[in-house]
XYZ file of C-alpha atoms in Angstrom:
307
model
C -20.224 -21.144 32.875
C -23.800 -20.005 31.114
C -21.895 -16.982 29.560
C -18.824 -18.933 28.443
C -21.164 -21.709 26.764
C -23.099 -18.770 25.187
C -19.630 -17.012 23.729
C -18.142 -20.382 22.928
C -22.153 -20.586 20.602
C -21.658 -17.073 18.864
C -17.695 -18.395 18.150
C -19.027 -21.896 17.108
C -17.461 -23.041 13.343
C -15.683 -19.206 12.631
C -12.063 -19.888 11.479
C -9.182 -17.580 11.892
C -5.994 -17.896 9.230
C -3.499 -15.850 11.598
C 0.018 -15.267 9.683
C 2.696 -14.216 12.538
C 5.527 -15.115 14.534
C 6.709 -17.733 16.512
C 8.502 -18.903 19.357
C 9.706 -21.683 21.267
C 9.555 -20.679 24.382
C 7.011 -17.786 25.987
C 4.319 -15.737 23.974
C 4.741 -13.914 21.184
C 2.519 -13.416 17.435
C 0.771 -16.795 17.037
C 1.769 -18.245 20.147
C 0.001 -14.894 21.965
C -2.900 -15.026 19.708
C -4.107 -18.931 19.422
C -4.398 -19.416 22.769
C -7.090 -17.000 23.330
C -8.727 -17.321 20.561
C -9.214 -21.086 21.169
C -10.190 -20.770 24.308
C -13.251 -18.485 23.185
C -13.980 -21.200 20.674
C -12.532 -19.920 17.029
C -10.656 -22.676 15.305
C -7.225 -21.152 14.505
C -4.873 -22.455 11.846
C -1.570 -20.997 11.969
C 0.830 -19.903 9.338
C 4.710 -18.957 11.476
C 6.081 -16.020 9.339
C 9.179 -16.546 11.870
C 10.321 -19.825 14.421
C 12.610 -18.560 16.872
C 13.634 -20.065 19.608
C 12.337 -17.403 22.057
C 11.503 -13.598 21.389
C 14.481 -11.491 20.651
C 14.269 -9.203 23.605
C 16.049 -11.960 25.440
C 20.151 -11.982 25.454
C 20.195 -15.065 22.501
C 17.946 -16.066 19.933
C 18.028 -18.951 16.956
C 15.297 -19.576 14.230
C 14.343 -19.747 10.811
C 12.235 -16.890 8.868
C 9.835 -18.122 6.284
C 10.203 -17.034 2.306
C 7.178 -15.558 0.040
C 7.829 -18.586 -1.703
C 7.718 -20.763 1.088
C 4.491 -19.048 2.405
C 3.063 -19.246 -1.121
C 3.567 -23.141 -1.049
C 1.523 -23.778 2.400
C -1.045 -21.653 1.403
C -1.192 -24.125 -1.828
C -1.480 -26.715 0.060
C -4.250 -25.780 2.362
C -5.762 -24.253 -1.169
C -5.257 -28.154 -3.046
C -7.452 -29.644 -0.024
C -10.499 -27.048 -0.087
C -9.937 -26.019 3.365
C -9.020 -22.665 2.965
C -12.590 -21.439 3.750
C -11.929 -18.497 6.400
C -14.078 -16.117 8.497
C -10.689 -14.282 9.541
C -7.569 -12.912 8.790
C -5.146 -11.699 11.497
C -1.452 -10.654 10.413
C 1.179 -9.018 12.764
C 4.989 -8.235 12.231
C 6.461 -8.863 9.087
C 9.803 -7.369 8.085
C 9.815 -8.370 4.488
C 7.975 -6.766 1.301
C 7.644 -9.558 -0.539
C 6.171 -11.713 1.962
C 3.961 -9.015 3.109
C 2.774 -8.615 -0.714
C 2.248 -11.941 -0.768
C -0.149 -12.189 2.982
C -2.157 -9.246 1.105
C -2.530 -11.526 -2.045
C -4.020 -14.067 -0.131
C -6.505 -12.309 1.747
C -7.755 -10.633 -1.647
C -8.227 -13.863 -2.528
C -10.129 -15.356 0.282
C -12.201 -12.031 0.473
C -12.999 -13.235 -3.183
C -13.941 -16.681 -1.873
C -16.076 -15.123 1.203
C -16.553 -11.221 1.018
C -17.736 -11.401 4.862
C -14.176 -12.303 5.954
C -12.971 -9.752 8.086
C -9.026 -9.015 7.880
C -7.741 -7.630 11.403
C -3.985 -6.145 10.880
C -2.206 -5.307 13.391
C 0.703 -2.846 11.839
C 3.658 -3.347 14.117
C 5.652 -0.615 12.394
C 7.953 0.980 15.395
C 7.490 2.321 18.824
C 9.365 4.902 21.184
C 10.180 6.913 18.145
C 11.986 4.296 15.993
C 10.719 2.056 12.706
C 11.067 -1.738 13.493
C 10.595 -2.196 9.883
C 12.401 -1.174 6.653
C 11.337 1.773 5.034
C 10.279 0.120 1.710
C 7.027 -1.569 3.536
C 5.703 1.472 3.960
C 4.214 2.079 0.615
C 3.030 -1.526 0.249
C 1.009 -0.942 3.939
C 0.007 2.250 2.687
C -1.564 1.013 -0.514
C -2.000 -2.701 -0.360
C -2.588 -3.584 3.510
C -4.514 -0.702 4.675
C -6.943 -1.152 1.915
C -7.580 -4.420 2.484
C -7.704 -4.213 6.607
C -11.212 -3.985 8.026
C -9.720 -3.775 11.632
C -6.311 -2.220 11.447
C -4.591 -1.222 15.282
C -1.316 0.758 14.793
C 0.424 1.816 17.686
C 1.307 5.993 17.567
C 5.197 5.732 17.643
C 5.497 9.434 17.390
C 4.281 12.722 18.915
C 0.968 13.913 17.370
C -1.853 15.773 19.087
C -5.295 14.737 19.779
C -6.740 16.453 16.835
C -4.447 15.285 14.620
C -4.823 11.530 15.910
C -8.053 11.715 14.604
C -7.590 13.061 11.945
C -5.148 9.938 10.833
C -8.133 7.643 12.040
C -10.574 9.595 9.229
C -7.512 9.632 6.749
C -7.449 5.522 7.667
C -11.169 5.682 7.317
C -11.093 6.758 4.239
C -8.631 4.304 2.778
C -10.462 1.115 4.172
C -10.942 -0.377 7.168
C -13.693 0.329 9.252
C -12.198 -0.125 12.552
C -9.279 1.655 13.827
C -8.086 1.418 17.035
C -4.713 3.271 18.010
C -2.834 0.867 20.907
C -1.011 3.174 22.334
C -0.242 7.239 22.071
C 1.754 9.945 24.051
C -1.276 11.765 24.553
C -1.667 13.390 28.328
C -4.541 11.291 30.003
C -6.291 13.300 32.061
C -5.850 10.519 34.997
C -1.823 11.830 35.057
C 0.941 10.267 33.099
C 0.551 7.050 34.562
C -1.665 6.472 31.646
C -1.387 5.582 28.512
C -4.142 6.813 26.084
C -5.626 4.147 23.527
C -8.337 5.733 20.772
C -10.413 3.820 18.674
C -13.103 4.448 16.002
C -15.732 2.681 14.120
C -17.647 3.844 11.652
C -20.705 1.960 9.730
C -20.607 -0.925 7.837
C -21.653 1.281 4.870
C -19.317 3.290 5.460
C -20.753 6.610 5.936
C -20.173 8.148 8.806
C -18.114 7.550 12.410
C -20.885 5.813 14.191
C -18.384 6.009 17.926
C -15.117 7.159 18.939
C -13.263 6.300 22.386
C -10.735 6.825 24.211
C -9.588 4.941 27.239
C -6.979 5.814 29.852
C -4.808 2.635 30.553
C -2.576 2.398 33.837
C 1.389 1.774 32.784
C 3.508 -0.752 33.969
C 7.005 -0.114 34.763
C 8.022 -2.984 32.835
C 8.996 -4.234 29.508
C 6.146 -6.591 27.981
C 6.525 -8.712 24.566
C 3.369 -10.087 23.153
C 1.138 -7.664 24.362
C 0.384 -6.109 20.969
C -0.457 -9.125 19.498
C -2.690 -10.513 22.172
C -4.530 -6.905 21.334
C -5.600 -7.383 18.105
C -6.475 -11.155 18.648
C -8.617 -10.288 21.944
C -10.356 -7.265 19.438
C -10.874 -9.556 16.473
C -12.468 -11.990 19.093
C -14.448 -8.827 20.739
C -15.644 -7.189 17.962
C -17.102 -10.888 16.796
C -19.436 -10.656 19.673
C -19.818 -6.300 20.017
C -20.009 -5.763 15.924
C -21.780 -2.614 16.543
C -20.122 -1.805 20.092
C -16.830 -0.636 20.279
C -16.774 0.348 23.628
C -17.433 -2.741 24.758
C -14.767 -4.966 21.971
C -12.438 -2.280 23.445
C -13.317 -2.443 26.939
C -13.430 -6.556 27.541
C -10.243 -6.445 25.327
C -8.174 -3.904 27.450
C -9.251 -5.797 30.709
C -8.028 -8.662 29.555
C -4.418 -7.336 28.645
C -4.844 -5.730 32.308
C -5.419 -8.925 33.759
C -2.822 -11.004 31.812
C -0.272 -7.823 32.467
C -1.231 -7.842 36.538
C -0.847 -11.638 36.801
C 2.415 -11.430 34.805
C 4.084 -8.270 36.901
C 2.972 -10.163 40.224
C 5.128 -13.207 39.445
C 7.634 -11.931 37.468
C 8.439 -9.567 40.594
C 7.804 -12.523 42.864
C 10.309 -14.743 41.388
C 12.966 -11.821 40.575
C 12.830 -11.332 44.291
C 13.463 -7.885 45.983
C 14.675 -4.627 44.729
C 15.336 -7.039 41.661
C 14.339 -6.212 37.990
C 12.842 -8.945 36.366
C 14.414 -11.194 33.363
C 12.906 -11.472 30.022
C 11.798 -15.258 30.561
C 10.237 -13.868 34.072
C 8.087 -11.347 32.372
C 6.797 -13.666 29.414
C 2.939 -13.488 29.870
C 1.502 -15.595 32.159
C -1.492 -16.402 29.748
C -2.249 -20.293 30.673
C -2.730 -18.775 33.965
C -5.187 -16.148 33.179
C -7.381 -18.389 31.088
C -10.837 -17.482 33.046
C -9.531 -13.405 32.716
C -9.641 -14.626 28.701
C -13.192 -16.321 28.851
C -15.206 -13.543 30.691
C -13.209 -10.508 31.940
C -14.235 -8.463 34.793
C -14.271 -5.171 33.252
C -11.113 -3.151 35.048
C -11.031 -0.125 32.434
C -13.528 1.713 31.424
C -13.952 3.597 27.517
C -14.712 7.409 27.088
C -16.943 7.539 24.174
C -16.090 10.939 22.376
């Protein structure tokens, strides 16, 4: 209780404008990210890029996606009142270049407003080998978004090598943000290949030099997951609040919790399936309500490499 009343201090009054998905039912962009975030104490106002009626790894799915224009007009709103005073910026999928020209706008100009605010980004570009997203974002992320990003966490959805991971870290570096952490990568872990391999680097606030890099093995789950990614980069924005200048740590409390939140999910899903049984989609939506003391103060389950 002393620790969470201590976090919930050090989050006290820091505001989070978070611009993703949402759903009905289950967890998925904002309805993965506010949660969390509120229960560490950041005040989260939500903008739905997307209201479906549940994610669309399920069989059916309904819902409206929001226009530039129509994103344009809230912002406007919350601009009219004064209130759009933010410490934070968090963005995740976005299939359309216009809207995603006009998320970068506005964080531009609330950097104006408060050049402390830190934009996390979150990238979700493809996985397994294949884009999610049409090819025409790609020169507005590489140009626009990247810039901009102070935290950016891509996921590797192809083949590359160690070296060559961090050498794209440096390369993102170089255009920006001064936190990259890499989700997820086909690298071999040298705990066997039930391991995923997540990197991340931080370099100073000055930018001159790569202050820590680290790597962190990550057991697999032999299921499909949706929300995870998102839950990520709000756990890391919240992290990295509290660990500015220790990665290993934002990383490490942040990976635990996905580890706890996955566990607790796997365990029911399974449960409820019933044996020799593969779970549903709506059995495997994260059990996150559940896992709410995992969120406050996570018992550190994976440990980072620094490199």
């Amino acid at each position: 209780a002393i620790l969470t009343d201590w976090v919930n201090f050090k989050f006290m009054d820091c505001r989070v404008l978070s611009v993703q998905s949402h759903v009905v039912r289950g967890y998925v962009g904002n309805k993965s990210a506010s949660f969390p975030l509120q229960v560490l104490g950041f005040e989260v106002d939500t903008i739905n890029s997307v209201q479906f009626s549940n994610h669309t790894g399920y069989e059916h799915w309904k819902g409206q996606v929001l226009t530039a224009d129509e994103l344009h007009v809230l912002y406007e709103g919350i601009k009219l009142n004064n209130v759009n005073q933010y410490d934070y910026v968090l963005t995740g999928y976005t299939r359309d270049d216009s809207f995603l020209d006009m998320v970068v706008d506005i964080v531009q100009e609330l950097k104006r407003a408060n050049p402390n605010l830190v934009y996390v980004c979150d990238p979700v570009l493809g996985d397994n080998g294949a884009m999610y997203v049409p090819e025409n974002l790609l020169p507005i992320y590489r140009c626009k978004v990247v810039p901009a990003a102070d935290i950016i966490t891509p996921n590797q959805f192809e083949k590359l090598k160690m070296l060559v991971v961090f050498q794209v870290m440096n390369l993102l570096h170089s255009m920006g943000p001064d936190t990259v952490v890499i989700t997820s990568s086909d690298l071999p872990s040298p705990l066997g290949d039930q391991y995923l391999v997540a990197l991340g680097s931080q370099k100073r606030a000055d930018g001159t030099m790569v202050t820590q890099q680290i790597r962190m093995d990550i057991p697999r789950v032999d299921a499909v997951f949706v929300g995870t990614g998102d839950l990520f980069a709000a756990m890391l924005l919240a992290w990295t609040h509290l660990h500015p200048d220790n990665l290993k740590m934002a990383c490490e409390k942040t990976v635990s919790v996905l580890c706890h939140v996955i566990k607790r999910t796997i365990t029911y899903a399974k449960e409820v399936a019933g044996p020799n049984r593969r779970p549903s989609p709506a059995q495997l939506e994260l059990r996150m309500v559940q896992s709410k003391a995992d969120i406050e103060d996570p018992a550190i389950v994976v440990n980072a490499v620094v490199l």
